[in-house]
Short mmCIF file of C-alpha atoms and ligand atoms in Angstrom, two decimals:
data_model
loop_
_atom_site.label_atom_id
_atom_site.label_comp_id
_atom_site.label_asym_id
_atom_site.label_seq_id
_atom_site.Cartn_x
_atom_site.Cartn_y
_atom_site.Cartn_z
CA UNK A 101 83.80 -72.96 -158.62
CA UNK A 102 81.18 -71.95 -161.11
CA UNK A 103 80.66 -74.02 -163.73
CA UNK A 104 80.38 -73.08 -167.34
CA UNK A 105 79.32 -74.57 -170.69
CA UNK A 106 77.84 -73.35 -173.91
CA UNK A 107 77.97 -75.66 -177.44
CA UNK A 108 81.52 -74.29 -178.29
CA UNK A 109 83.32 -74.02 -174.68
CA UNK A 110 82.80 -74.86 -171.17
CA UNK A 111 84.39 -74.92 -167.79
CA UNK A 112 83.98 -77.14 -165.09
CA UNK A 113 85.81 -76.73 -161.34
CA UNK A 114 87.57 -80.39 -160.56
CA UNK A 115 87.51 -80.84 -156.70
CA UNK A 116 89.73 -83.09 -154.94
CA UNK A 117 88.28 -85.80 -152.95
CA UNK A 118 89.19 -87.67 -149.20
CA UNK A 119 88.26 -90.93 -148.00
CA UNK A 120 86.88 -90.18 -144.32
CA UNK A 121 86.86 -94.08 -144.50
CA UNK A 122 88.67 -96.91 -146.81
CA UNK A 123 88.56 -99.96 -146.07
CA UNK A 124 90.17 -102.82 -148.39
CA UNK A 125 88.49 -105.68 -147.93
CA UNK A 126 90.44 -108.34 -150.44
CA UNK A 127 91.83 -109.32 -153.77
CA UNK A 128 89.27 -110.04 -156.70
CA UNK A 129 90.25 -112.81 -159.21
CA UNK A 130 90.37 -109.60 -161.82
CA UNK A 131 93.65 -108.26 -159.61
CA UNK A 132 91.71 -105.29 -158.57
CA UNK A 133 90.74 -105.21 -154.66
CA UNK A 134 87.24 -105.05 -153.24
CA UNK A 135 86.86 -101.84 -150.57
CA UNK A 136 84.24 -100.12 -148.87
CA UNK A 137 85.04 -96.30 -148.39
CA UNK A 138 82.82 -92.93 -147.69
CA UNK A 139 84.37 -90.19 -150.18
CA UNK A 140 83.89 -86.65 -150.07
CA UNK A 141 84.49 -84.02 -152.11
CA UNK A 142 86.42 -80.56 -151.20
CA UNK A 143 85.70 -76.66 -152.49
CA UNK A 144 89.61 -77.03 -153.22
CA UNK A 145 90.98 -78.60 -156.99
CA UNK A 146 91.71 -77.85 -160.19
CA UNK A 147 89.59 -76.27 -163.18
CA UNK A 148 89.29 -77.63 -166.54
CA UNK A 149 88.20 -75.78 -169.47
CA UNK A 150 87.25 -77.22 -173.37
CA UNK A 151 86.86 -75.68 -176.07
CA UNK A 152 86.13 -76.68 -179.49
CA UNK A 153 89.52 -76.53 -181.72
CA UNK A 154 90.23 -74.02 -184.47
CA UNK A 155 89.50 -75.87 -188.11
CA UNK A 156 92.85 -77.12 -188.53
CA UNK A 157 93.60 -79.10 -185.84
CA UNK A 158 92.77 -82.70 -186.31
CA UNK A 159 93.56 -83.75 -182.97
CA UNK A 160 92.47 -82.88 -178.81
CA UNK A 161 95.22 -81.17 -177.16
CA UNK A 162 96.12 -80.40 -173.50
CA UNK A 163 97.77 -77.48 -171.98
CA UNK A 164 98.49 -77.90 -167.78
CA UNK A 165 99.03 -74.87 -165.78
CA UNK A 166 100.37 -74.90 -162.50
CA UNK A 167 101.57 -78.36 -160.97
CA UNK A 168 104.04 -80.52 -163.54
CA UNK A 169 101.37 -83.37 -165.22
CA UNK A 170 102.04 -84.84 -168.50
CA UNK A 171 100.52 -83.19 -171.31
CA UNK A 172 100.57 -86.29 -173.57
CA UNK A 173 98.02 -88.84 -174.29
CA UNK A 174 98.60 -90.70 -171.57
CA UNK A 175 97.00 -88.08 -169.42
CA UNK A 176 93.43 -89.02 -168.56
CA UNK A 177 91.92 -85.90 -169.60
CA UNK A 178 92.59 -86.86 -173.57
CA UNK A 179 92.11 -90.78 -172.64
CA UNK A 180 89.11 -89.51 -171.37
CA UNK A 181 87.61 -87.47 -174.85
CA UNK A 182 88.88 -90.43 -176.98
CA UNK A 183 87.25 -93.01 -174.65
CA UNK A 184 84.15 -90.30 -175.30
CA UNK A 185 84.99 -90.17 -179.15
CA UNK A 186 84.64 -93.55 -179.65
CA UNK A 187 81.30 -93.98 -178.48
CA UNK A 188 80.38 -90.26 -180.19
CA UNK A 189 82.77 -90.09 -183.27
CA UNK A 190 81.15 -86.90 -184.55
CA UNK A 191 82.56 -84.75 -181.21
CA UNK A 192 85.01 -82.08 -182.84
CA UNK A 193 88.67 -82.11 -181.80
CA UNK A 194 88.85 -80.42 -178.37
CA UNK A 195 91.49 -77.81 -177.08
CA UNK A 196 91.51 -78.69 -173.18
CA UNK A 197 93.24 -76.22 -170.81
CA UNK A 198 93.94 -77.79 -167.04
CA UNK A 199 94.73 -75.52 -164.38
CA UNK A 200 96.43 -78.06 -161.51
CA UNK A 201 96.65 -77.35 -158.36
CA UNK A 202 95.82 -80.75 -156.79
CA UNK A 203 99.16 -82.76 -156.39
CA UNK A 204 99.63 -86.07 -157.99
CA UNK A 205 100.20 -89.13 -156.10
CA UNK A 206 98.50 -87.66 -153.36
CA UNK A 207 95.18 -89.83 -152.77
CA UNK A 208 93.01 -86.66 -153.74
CA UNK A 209 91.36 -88.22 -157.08
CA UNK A 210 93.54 -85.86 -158.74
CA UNK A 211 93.76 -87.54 -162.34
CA UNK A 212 90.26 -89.34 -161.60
CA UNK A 213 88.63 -86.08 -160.95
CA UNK A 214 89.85 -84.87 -164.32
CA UNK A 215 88.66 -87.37 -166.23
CA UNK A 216 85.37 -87.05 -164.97
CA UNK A 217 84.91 -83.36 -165.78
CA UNK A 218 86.60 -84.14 -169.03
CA UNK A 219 83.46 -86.54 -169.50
CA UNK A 220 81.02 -83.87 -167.88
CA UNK A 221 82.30 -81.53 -170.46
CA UNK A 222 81.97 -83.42 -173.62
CA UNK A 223 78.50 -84.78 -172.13
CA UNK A 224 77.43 -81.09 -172.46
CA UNK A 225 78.59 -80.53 -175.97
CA UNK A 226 77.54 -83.55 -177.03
CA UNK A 227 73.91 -83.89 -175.24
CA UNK A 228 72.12 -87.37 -175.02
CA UNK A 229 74.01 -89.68 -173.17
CA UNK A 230 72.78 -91.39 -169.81
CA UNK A 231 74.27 -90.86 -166.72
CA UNK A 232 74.49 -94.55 -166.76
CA UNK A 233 76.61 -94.29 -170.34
CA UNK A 234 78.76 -91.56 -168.81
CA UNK A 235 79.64 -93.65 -165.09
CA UNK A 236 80.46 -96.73 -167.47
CA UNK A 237 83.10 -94.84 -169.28
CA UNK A 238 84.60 -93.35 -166.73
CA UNK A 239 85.01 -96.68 -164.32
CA UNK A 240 86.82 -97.89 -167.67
CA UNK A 241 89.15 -94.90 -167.05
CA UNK A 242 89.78 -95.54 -163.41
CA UNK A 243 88.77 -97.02 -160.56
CA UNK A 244 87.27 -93.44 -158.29
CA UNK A 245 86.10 -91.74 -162.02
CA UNK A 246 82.50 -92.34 -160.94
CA UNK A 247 82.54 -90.61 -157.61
CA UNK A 248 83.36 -87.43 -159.57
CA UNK A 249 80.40 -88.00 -161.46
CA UNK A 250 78.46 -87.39 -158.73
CA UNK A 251 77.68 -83.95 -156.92
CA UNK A 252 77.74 -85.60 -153.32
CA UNK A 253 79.57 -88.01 -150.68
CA UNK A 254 79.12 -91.26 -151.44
CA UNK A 255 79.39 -94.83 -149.99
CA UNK A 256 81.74 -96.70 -152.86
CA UNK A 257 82.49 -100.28 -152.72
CA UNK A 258 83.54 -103.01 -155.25
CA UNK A 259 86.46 -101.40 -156.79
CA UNK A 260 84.97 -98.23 -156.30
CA UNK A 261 82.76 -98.53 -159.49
CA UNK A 262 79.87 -99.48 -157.76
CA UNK A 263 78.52 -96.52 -155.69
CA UNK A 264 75.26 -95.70 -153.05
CA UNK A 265 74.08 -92.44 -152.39
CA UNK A 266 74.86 -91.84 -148.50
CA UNK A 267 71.37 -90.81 -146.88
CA UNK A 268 71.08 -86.90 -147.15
CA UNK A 269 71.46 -86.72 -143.21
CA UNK A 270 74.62 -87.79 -143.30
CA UNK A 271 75.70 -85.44 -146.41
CA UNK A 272 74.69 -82.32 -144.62
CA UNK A 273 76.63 -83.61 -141.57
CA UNK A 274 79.63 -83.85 -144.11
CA UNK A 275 78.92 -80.38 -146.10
CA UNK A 276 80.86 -77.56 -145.23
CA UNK A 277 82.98 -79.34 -142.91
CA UNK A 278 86.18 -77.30 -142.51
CA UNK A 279 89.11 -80.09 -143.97
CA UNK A 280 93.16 -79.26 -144.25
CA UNK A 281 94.80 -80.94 -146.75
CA UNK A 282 98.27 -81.58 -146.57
CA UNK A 283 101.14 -83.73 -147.44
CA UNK A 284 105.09 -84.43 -148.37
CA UNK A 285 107.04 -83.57 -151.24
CA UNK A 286 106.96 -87.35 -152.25
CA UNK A 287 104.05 -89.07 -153.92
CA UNK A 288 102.82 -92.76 -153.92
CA UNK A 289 101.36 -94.05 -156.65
CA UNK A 290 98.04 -96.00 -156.28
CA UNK A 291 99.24 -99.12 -157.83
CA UNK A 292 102.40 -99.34 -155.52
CA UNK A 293 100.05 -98.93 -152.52
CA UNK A 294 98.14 -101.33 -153.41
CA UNK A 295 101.51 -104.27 -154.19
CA UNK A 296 102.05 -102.86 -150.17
CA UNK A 297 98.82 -103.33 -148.68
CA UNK A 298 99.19 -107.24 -150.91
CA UNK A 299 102.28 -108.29 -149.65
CA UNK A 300 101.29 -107.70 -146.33
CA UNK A 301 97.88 -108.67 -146.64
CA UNK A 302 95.96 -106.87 -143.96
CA UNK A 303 93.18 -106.79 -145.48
CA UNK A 304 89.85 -105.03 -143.13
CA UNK A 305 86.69 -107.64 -142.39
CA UNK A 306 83.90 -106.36 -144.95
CA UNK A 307 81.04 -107.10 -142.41
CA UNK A 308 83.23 -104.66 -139.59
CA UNK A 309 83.83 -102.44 -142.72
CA UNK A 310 79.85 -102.53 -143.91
CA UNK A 311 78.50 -101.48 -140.04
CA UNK A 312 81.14 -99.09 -139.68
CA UNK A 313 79.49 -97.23 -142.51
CA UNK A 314 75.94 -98.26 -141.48
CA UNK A 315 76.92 -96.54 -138.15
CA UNK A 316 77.93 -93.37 -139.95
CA UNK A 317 74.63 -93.37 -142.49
CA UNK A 318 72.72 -93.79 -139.79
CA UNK A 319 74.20 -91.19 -137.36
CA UNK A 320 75.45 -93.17 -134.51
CA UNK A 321 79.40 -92.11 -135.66
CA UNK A 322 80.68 -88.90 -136.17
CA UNK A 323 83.23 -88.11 -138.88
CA UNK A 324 86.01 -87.56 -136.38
CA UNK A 325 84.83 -91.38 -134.91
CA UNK A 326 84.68 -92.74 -138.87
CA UNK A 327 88.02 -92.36 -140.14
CA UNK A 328 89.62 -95.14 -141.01
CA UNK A 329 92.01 -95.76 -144.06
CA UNK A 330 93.70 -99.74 -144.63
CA UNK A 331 96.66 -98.10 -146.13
CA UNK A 332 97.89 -95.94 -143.25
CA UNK A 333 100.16 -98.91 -141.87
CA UNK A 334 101.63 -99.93 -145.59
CA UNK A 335 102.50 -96.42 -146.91
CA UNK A 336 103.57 -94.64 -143.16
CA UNK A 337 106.29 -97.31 -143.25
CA UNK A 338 107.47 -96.18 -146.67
CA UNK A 339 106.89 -92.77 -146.10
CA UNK A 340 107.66 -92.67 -141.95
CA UNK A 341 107.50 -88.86 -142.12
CA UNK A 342 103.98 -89.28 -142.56
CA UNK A 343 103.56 -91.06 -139.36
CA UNK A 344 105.37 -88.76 -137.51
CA UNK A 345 103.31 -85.68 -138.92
CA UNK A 346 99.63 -87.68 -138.27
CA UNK A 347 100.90 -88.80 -134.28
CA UNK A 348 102.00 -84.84 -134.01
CA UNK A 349 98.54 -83.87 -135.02
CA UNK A 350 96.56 -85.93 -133.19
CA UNK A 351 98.64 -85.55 -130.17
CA UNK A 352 97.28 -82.19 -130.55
CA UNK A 353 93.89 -83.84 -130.38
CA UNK A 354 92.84 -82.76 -133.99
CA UNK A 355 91.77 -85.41 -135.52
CA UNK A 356 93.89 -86.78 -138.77
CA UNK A 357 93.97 -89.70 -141.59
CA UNK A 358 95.86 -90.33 -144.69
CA UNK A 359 93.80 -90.29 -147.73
CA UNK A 360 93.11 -93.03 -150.36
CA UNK A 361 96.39 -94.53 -151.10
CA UNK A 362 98.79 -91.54 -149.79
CA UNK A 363 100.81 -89.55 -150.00
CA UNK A 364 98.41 -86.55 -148.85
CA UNK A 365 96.65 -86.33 -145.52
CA UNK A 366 93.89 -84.60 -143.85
CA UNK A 367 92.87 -83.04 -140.76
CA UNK A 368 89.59 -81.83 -139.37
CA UNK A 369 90.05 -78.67 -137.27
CA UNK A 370 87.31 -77.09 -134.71
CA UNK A 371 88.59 -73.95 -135.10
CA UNK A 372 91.65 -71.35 -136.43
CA UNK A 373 94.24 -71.82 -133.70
CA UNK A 374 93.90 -75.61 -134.83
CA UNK A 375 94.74 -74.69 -139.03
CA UNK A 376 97.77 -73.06 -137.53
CA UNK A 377 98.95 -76.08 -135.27
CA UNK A 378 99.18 -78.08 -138.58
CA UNK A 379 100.30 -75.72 -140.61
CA UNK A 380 103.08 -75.56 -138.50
CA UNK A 381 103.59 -78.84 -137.45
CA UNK A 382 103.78 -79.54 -141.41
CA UNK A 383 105.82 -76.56 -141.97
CA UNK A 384 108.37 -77.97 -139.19
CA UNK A 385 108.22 -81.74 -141.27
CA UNK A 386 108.67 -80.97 -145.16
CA UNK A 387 109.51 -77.26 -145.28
CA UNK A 388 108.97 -75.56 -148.52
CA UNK A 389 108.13 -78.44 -150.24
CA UNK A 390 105.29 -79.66 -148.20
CA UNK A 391 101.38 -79.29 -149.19
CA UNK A 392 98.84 -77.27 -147.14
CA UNK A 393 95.92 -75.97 -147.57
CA UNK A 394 92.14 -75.01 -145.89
CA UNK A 395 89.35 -75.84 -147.48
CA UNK A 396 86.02 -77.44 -146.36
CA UNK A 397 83.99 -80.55 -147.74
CA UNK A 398 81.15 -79.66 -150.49
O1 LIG B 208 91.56 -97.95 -161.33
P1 LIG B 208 92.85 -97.26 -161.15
O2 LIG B 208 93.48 -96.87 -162.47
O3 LIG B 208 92.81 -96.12 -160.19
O4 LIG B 208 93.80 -98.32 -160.50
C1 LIG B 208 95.19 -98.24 -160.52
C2 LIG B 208 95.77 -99.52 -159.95
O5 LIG B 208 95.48 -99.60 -158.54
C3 LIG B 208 95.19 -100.79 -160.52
O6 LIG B 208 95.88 -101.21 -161.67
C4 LIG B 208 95.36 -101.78 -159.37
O7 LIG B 208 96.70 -102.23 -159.33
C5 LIG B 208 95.15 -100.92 -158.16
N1 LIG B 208 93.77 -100.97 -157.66
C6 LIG B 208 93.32 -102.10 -157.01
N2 LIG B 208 92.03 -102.13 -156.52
C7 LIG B 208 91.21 -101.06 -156.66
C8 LIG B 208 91.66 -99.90 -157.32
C9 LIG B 208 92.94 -99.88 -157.81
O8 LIG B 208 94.05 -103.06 -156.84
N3 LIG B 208 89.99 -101.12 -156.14
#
């Protein structure tokens, strides 16, 4: 997870992220929707690397190792160094190299995450800007860019640009917290979830929503007691296998959510015989194709 940066290359680890809590509160006039969530980030993700390109090349470039992503422009990683270019036109062209292991459509900040190590990286070649600068550009990227700005869980509302530090109380409850991620072959984009949650609009109560999290700052709910997520309903019924898999965990009684907009999940096991109920449970749901893996909040 080490990261590493010097004028002419750097590396920097790209962690995946859960929403112990998401609550959407309601459409803004923008079309965007309003939600208060706690996010945390995991030792598990991908690893992005830059370097400066050989003389010739007049453009960034991408490679991706590991899980299929788009290599072209689109990808937020190069939307990300020419959103940084503009602002800093004298930046070099980069050579990026992503190693993926964080599936897309998943809810784990996969893309997001990216971008914002993208922007860490170019911040470090290119010394000078504000961290103010940097979270700016990367809420233009995408909505949960910011929270991968930051090095700790944070309280994110509006939506999800506008972020609180939780107290450090409730970080250390958070760090090191044993998490398993896992989840079905199929993804779900964000922006379908969100048409979902819309049509049906069941939308959470943002004063419930804002002492749910004052209950968890303060220490009066535990993690396992916090979880909450407004899109369980909307996507489980698109995706029922996901229901199915959550009821068999819990039944279990370890406790389980999906997180952000789906497809993945998460679990938080007390101990190893619990990793290897879901694991199998999983294993028993989506086969081969299915997602798992330990890891443990940062
Ligand atoms: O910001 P991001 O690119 O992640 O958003 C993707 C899509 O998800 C948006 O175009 C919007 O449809 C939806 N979205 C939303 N409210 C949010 C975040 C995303 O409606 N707070």
């Amino acid at each position: 997870m080490e990261n590493t940066a010097s004028p002419a290359r750097g590396s920097r680890f790209s962690p995946a992220k859960i929403n112990l809590f998401l609550a959407v509160t309601g459409l803004r006039p923008d079309g965007f929707h309003n939600l208060v969530s706690i996010v945390a980030q995991c030792a598990f993700g991908d690893r992005l690397t830059r370097r400066d390109a050989d003389g010739g090349a007049a453009e960034d470039s991408l490679e991706v190792t590991g899980t299929d992503v788009p290599e072209g422009a689109g990808n937020l990683v190069l939307r990300a160094a020419a959103a940084f270019r503009r602002a800093e036109p004298k930046l070099p062209p980069q050579r990026f190299k992503l190693e993926k292991r964080i599936p897309l459509g998943a809810g784990l900040g996969g893309g997001s995450g990216n971008a914002a190590a993208a922007l860490s990286l170019l911040a470090e070649r290119m010394p000078g800007m504000s961290a103010t600068w940097l979270g700016g550009i990367g809420a233009g990227l995408g909505s949960d860019v910011p929270l991968f700005l930051q090095d700790h869980a944070v309280i994110m509302r509006g939506r999800g640009d506008r972020l609180e530090d939780l107290p450090e109380s409730a970080c250390d409850r958070l760090s090191g917290l044993p998490v398993l991620l896992f989840g079905p072959p199929a993804a779900m984009e964000t922006p379908r979830a969100y048409a979902l949650l819309r049509a049906r609009g069941t939308y959470a109560a943002p004063q419930w929503a804002e002492e749910r999290v004052a209950a968890f700052a303060e220490g009066r709910l535990s993690p396992e007691e916090l979880l909450f997520n407004s899109f369980a309903e909307v996507v489980e019924d698109r995706l029922p296998t996901i229901a199915v898999v959550l009821r068999s965990v819990r039944e279990a009684g370890i406790p389980a959510l999906m997180s952000g907009s789906g497809s993945a999940c998460f679990a938080l096991p007390r101990d190893d015989a619990d990793t290897e109920t879901v694991r199998g449970i999983v294993a028993e749901a989506w086969g081969a194709g299915a997602f798992f893996t330990p890891t443990f909040l940062l």
